[in-house]
Short mmCIF file of C-alpha atoms in Angstrom, two decimals:
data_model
loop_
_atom_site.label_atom_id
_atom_site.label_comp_id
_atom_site.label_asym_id
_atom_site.label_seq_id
_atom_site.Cartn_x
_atom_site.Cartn_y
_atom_site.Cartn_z
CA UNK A 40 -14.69 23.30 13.27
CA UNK A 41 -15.33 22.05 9.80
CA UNK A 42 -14.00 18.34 8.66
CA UNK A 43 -11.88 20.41 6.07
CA UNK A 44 -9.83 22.67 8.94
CA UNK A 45 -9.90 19.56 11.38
CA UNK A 46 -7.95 17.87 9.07
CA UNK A 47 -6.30 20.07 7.93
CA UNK A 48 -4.76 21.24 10.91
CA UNK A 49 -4.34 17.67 11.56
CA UNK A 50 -1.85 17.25 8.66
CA UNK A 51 0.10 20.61 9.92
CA UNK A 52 0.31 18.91 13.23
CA UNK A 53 2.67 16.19 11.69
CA UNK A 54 5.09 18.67 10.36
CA UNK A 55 8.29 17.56 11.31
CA UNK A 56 9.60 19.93 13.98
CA UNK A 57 13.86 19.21 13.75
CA UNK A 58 14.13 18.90 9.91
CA UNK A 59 17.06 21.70 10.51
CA UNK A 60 18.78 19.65 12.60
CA UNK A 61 18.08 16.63 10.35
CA UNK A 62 19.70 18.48 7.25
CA UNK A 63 22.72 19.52 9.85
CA UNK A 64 23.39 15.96 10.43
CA UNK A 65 22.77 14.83 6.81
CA UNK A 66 25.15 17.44 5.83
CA UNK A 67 27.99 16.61 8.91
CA UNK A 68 28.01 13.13 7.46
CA UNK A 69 27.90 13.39 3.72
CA UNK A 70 31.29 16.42 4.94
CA UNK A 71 33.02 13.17 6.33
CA UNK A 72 32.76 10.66 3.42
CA UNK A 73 33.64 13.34 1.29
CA UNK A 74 36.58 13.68 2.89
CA UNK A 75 37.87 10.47 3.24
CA UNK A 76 36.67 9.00 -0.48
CA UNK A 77 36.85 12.35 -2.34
CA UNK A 78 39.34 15.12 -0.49
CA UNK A 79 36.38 17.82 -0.32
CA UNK A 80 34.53 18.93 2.46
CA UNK A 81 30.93 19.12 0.31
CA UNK A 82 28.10 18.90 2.87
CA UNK A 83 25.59 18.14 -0.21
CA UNK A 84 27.57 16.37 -2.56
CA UNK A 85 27.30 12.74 -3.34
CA UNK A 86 24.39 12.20 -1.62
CA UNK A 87 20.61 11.59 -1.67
CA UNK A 88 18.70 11.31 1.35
CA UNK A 89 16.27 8.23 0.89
CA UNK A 90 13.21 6.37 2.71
CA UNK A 91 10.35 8.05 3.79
CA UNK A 92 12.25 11.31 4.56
CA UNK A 93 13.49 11.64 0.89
CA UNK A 94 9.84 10.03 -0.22
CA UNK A 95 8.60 13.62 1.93
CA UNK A 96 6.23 11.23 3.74
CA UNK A 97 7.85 10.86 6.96
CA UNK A 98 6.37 12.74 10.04
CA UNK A 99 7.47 14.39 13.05
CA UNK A 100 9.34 11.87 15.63
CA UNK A 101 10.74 10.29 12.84
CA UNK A 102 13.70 8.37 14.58
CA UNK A 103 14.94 6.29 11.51
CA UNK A 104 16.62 8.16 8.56
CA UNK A 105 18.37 7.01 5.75
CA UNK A 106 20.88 8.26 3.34
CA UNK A 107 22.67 6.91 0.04
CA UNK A 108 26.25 8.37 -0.06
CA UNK A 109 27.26 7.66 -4.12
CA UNK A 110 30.76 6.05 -4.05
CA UNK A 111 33.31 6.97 -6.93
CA UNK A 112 33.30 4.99 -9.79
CA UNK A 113 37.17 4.94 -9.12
CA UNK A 114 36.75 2.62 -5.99
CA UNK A 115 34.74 -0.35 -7.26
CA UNK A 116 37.72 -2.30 -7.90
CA UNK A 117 38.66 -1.99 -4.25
CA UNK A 118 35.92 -2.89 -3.06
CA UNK A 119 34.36 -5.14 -5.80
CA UNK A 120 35.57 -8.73 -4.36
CA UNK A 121 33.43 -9.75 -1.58
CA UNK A 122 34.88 -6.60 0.12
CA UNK A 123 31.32 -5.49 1.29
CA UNK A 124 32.29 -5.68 4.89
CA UNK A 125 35.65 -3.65 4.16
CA UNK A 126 33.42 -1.09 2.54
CA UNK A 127 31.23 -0.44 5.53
CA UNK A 128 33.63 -0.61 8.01
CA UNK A 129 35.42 2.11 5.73
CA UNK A 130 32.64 4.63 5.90
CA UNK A 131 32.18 3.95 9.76
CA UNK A 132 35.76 4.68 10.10
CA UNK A 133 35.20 8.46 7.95
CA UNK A 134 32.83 9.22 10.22
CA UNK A 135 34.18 8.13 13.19
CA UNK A 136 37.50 10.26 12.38
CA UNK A 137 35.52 13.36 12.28
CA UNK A 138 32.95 12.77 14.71
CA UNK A 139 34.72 10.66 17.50
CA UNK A 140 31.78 11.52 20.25
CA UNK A 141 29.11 9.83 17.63
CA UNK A 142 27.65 6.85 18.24
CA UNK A 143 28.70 4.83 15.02
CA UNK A 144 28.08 0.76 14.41
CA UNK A 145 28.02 -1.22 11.06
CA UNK A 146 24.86 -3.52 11.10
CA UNK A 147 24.62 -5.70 7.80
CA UNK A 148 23.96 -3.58 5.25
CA UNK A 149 24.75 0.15 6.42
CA UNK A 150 26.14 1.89 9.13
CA UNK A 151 24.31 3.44 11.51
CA UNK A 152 24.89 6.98 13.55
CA UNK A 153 23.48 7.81 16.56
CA UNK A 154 22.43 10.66 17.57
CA UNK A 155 19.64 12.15 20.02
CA UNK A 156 16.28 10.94 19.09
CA UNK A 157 16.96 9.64 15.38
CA UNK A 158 19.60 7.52 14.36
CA UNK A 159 20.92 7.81 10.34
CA UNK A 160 21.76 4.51 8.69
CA UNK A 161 24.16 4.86 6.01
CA UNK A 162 24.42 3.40 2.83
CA UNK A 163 27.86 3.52 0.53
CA UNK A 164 26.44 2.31 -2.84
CA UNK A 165 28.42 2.62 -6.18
CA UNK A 166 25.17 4.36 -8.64
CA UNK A 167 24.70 1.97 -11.80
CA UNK A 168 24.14 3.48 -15.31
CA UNK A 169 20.58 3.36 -15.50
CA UNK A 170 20.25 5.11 -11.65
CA UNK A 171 20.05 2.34 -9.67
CA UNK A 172 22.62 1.71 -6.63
CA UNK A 173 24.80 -1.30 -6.35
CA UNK A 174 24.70 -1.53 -2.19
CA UNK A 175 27.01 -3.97 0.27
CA UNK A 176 25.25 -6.95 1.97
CA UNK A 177 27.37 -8.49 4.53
CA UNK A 178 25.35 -11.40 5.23
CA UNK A 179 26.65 -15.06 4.60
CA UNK A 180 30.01 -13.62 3.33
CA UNK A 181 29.33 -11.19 1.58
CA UNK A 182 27.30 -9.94 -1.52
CA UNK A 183 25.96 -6.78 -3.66
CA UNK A 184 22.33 -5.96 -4.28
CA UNK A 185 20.45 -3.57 -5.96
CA UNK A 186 18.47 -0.57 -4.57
CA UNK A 187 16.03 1.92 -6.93
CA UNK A 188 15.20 4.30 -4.15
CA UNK A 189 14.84 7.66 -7.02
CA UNK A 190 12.61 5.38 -8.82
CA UNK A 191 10.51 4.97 -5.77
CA UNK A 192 10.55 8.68 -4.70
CA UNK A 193 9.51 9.65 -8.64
CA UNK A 194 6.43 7.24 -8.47
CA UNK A 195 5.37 8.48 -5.41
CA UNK A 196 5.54 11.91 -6.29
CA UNK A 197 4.06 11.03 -9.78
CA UNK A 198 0.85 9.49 -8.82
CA UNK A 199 0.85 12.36 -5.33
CA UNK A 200 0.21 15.21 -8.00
CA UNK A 201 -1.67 12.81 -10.16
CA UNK A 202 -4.19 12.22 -7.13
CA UNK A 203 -4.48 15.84 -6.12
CA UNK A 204 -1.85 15.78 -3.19
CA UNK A 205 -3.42 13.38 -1.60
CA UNK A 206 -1.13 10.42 -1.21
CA UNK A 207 1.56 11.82 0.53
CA UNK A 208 -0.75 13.21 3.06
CA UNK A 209 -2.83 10.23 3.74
CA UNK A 210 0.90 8.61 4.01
CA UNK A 211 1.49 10.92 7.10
CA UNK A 212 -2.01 10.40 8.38
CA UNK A 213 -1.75 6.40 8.26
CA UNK A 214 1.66 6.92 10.24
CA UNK A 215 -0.04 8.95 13.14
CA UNK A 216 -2.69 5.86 13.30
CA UNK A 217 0.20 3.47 13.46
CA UNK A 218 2.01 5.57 16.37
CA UNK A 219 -1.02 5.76 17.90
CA UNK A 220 -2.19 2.14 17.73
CA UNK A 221 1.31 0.19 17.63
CA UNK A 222 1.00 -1.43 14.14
CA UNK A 223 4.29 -2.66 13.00
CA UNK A 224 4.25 -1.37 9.61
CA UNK A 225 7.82 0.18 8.05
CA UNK A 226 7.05 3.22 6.53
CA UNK A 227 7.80 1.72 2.73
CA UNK A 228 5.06 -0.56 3.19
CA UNK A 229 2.43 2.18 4.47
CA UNK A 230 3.80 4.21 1.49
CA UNK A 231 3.16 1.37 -1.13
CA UNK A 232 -0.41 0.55 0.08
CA UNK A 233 -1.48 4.17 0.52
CA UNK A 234 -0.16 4.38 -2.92
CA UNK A 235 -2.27 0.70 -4.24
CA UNK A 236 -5.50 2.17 -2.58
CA UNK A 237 -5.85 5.35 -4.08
CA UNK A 238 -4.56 3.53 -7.35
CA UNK A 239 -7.57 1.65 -6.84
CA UNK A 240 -10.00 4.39 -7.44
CA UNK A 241 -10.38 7.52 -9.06
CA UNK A 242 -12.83 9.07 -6.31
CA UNK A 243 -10.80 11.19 -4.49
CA UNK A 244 -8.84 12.43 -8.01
CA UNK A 245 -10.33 15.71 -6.90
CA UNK A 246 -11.00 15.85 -3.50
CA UNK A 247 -9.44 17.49 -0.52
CA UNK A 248 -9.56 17.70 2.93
CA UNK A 249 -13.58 18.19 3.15
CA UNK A 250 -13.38 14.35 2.13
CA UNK A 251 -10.69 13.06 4.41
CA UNK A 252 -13.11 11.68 6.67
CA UNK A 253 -14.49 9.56 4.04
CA UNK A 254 -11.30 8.91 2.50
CA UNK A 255 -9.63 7.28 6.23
CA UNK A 256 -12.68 5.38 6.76
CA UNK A 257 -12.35 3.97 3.07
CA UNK A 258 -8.38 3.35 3.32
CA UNK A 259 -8.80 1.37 6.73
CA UNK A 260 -12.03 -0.45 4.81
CA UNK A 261 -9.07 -1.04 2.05
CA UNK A 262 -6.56 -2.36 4.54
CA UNK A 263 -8.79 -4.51 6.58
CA UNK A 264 -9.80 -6.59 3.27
CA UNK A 265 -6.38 -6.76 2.28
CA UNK A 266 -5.56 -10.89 1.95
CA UNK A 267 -2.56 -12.16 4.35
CA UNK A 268 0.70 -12.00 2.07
CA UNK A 269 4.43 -11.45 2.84
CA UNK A 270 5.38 -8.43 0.99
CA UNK A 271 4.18 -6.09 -1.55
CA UNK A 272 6.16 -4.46 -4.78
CA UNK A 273 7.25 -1.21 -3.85
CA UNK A 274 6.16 1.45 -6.35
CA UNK A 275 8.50 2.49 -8.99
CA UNK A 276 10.91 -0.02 -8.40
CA UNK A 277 8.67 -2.93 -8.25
CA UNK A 278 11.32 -4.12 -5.30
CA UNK A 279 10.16 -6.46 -1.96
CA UNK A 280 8.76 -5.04 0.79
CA UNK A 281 8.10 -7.33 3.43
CA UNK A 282 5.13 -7.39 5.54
CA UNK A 283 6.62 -7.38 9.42
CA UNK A 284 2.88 -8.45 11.01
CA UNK A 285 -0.41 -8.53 10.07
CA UNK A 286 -2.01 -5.15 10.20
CA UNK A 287 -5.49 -6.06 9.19
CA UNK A 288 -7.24 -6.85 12.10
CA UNK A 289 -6.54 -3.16 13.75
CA UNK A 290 -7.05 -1.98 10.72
CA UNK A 291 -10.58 -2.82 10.98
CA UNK A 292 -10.64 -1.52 14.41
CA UNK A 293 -9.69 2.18 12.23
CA UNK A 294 -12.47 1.39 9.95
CA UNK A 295 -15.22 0.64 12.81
CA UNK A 296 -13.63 3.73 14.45
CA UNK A 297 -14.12 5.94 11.50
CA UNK A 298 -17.56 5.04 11.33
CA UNK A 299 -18.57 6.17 14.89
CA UNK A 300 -16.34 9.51 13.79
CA UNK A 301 -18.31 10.13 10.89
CA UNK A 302 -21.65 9.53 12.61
CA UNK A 303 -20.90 12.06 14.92
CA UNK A 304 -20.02 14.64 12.59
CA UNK A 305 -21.21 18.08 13.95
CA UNK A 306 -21.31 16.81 17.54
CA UNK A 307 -18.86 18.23 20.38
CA UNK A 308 -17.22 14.84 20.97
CA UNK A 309 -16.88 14.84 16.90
CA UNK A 310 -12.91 15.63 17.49
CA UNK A 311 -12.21 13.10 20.14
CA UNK A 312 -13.91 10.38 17.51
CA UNK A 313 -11.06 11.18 15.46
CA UNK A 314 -8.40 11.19 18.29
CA UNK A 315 -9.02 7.78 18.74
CA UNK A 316 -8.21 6.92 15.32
CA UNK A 317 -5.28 9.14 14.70
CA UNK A 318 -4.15 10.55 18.34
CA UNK A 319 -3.09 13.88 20.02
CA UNK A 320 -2.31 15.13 16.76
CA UNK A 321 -5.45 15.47 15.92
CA UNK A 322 -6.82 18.92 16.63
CA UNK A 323 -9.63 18.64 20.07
CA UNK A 324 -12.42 20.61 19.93
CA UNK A 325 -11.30 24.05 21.25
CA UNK A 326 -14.67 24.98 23.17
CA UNK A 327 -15.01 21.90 24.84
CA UNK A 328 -11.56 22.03 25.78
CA UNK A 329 -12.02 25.94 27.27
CA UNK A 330 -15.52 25.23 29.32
CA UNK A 331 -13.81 22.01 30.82
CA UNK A 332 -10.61 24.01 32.20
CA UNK A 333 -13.42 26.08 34.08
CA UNK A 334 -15.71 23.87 35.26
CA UNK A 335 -15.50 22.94 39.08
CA UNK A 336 -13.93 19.42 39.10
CA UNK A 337 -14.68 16.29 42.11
CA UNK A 338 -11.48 14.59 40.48
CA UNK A 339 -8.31 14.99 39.41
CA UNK A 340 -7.17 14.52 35.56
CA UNK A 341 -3.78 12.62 36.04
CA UNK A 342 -3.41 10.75 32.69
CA UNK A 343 -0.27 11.72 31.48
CA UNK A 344 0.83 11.07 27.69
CA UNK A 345 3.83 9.29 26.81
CA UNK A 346 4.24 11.80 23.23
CA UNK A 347 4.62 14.64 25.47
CA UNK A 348 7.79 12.18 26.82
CA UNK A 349 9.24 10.96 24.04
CA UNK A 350 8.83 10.90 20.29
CA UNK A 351 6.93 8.52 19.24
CA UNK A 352 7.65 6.35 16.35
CA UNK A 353 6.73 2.77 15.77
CA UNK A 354 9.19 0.06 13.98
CA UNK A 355 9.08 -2.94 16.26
CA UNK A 356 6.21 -4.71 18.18
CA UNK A 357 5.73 -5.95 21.92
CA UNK A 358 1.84 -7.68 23.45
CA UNK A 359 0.76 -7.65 26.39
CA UNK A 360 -0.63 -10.51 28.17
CA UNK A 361 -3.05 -10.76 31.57
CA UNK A 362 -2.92 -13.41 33.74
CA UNK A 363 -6.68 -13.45 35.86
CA UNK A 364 -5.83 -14.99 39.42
CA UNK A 365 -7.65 -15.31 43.09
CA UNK A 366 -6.20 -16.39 46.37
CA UNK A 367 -2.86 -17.53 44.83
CA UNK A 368 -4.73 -19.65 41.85
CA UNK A 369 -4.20 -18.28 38.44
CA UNK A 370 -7.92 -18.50 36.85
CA UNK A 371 -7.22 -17.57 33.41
CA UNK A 372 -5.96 -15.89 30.49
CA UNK A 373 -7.35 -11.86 30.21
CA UNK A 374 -7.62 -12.42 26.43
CA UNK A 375 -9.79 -16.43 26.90
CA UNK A 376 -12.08 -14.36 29.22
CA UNK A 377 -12.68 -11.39 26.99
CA UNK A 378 -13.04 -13.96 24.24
CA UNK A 379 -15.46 -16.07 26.07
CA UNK A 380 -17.49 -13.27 27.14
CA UNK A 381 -16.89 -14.41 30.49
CA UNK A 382 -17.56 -11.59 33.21
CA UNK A 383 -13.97 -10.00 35.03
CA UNK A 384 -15.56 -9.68 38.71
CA UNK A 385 -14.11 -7.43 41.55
CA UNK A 386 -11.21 -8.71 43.96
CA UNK A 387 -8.78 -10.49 41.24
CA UNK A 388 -5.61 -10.05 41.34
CA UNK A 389 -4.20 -9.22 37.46
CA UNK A 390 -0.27 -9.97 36.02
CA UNK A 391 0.11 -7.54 32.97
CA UNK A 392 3.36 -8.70 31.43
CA UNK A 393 5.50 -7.79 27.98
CA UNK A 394 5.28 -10.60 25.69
CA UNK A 395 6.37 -11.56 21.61
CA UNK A 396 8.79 -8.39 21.93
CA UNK A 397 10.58 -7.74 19.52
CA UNK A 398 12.46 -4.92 19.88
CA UNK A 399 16.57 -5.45 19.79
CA UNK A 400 18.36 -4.38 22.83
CA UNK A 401 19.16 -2.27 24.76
CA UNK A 402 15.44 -1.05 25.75
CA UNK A 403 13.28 -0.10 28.34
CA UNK A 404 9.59 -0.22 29.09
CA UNK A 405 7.07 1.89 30.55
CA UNK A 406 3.63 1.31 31.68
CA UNK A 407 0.54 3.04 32.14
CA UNK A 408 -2.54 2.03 34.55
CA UNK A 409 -6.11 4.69 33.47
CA UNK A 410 -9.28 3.81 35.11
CA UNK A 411 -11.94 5.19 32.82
CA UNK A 412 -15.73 5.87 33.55
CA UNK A 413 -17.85 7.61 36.11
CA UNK A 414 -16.98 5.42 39.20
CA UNK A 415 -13.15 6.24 38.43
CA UNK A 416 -13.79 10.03 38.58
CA UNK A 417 -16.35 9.45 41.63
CA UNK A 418 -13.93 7.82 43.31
CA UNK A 419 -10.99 9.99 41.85
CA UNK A 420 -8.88 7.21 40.83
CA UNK A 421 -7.83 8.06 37.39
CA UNK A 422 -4.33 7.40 37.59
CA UNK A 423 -3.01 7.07 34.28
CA UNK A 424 0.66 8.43 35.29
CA UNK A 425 3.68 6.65 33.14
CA UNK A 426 5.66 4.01 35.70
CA UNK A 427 9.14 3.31 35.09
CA UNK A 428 9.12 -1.03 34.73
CA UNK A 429 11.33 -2.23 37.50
CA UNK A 430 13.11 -4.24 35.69
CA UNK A 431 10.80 -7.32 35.18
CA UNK A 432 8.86 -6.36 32.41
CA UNK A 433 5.14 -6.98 34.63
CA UNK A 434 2.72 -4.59 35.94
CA UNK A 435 0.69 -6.32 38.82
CA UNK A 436 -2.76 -4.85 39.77
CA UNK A 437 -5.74 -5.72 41.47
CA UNK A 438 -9.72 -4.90 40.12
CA UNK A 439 -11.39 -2.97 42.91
CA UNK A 440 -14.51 -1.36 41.19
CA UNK A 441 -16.29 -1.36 38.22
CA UNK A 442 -15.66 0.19 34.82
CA UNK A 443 -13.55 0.27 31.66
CA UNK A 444 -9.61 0.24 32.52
CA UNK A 445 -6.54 0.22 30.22
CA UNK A 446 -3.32 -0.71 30.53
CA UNK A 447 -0.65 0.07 27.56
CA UNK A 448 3.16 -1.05 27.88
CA UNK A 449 6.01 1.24 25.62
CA UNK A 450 9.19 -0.20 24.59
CA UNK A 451 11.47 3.03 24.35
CA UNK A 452 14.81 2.99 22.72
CA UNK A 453 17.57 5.63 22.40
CA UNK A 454 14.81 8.19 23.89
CA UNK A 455 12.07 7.17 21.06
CA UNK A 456 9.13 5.00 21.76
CA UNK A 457 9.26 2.56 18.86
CA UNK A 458 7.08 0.24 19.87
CA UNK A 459 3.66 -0.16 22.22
CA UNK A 460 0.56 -2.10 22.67
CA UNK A 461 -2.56 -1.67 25.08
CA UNK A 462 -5.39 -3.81 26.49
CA UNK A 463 -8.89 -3.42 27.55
CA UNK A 464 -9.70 -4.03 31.11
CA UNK A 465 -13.22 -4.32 31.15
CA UNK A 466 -14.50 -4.76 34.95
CA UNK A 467 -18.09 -5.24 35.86
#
């Protein structure tokens, strides 16, 4: 398969899947405010569907939508003195009336519907004269600030046809290597520097997918050298956009990954380079796939996958940590061994626990234990099943033989996995 079908398959892969759905919900809520601020039943009046769903750089598993619902002009003196609280609690209470059964909370600055895998968050703004949107903050007693979300979506879509239709895609590729890798990154900010690195340079004005390979190892290059800074202006509206973590040092993992991709361009195991980099999305190479369903196996493939679980999509960040112990003593830290090269021997006992999570309540987590390598398979002891946590948010294990291991941790929240992180277990 040529780097041009690969990747473009790729891209097709992140389609998203429920986007009829989506628009039925969109529509079921936009029907409600109508009705309470404006007597009509309009399921696409009024309203402009914003973030990276509006921006048309959103992929599938997308669990966090957002929508502008344009208040009359008639109602600002209602709601003009410090009656941002009032406001929100008015538009919860449209939607409520309609949809009784629907999950519905005000948080801050919107209110936000639940519903099965994706949750809406709402936003009654009063539209200003030159576009803009004048939007309730209910923090510290109240105030209004101001949102430019068409001016964002018209940049983007500017420089996307200005760069041969490249941004938006690369947009959905970097989200696939975020879902894959954990990197707490909103999807504004991977929009924005997507958008500043092919700003940058003029290379791939006219390329396609026959150059995507260089054109991921270049953007991870770009991301990795990027100097630590709290936020970035947004394109188009020049507005904050703050920087959650740092993202450059797996970012440089990408690069170093994209490297040992390219170099092994034309090879069988060219595809499952790329899988590293990007995940399942990314198409595996089909022949290598067929011969290994017939060849005679001495072990059992039991990895299981937590996207074919859940939906995957990453807005909040968890660690894991390792605690190296032996007869009752704790030793050391996983992480101070691996960083002092010192050796992880057979016989330890090992306390994988969820650390630095920050994920708000209510969640749960889910582990998964592979043993990778040729002694795994000899001995076949793959594992790599998804475990329930039982309640203490650990995994304990013990090392028994030799050979690369990995343990990753999900946090999943209303039936999405929005955040995840992994960790080599290297035993010799």
């Amino acid at each position: 398969m040529s780097i041009s079908k690969m990747f473009s398959q790729f891209v097709d892969n992140l389609a998203i899947s429920n986007e009829d759905q989506i628009s039925l919900r969109y529509g079921e809520i936009t029907c409600a405010l109508n009705k309470k601020f404006r007597d009509t039943e309009s399921k696409t009046s009024n309203t402009l569907q914003v973030g990276s769903y509006g921006r048309r750089t959103a992929i599938n598993g997308i669990s966090d939508l957002d929508m502008v619902y344009i208040m009359p002009n008639s109602d600002w003196d209602t709601y003009k003195n410090n009656k941002q609280s009032k406001l929100l609690e008015d538009a919860k209470s449209a939607i409520t009336s309609r949809y009784p059964k629907t999950k519905t909370r005000v948080d801050r600055q919107v209110v936000v519907v639940t519903f099965q895998n994706f949750e809406i968050e709402v936003v009654p703004a009063f539209e200003q004269d030159d576009g803009s949107f004048k939007c309730p903050d209910t923090y510290d007693g109240g105030r209004w600030y101001i949102s430019k979300p068409r001016e964002e979506m018209e940049e983007i879509s500017r420089l996307n046809n200005e760069k041969n239709r490249n941004l938006k895609r690369l947009a959905k590729m970097a989200r696939a290597w975020r879902n894959k890798h954990g990197v707490t990154m909103g999807g504004l900010l991977i929009d924005t520097l997507a958008y500043n690195f092919l700003r940058s340079t003029d290379y791939f004005d006219n390329k396609s997918y026959f150059n995507y390979d260089v054109l991921s190892r270049d953007f991870f290059e770009y991301l990795a050298n990027q100097p630590n800074q709290d936020y970035y202006a947004a394109p188009g509206s020049g507005q904050r956009v703050n920087v959650k973590k740092r993202f450059q040092k797996k970012a440089k993992k990408a690069y170093e990954l994209c490297v040992k991709a390219i170099d092994a361009a034309g090879q069988k195991n060219e595809n499952a380079k790329w899988r590293k980099v990007y995940g399942r999305d990314f198409p595996a190479y089909v022949e290598e796939a067929a011969q290994d369903s017939k060849a005679v196996r001495t072990w059992r493939d039991t990895e299981e996958f937590i996207e074919d679980a859940y939906p995957v999509d990453i807005r909040y960040s968890i660690s894991i940590d390792c605690d190296v112990s032996q007869n009752g003593f704790r030793e050391h830290s996983l992480a101070a061994m691996l960083l002092r090269k010192l050796p992880l021997l057979a016989d330890k006992r090992l306390r994988f626990f969820a650390t630095d999570i920050r994920v708000p309540p209510p969640y749960t987590l889910h582990w998964k234990v592979l043993n990778r390598g040729d002694v795994a398979r000899q001995r076949d002891e793959v594992r790599g099943q998804i475990i329930h946590d039982e309640g203490h948010g650990e995994r304990r294990e013990r090392t028994s033989f030799r050979g690369p291991h990995l343990v990753e941790c999900y946090a999943i929240k209303n039936g999405v996995v929005v955040a995840r992180d992994s960790i080599d277990v290297p035993i010799q």
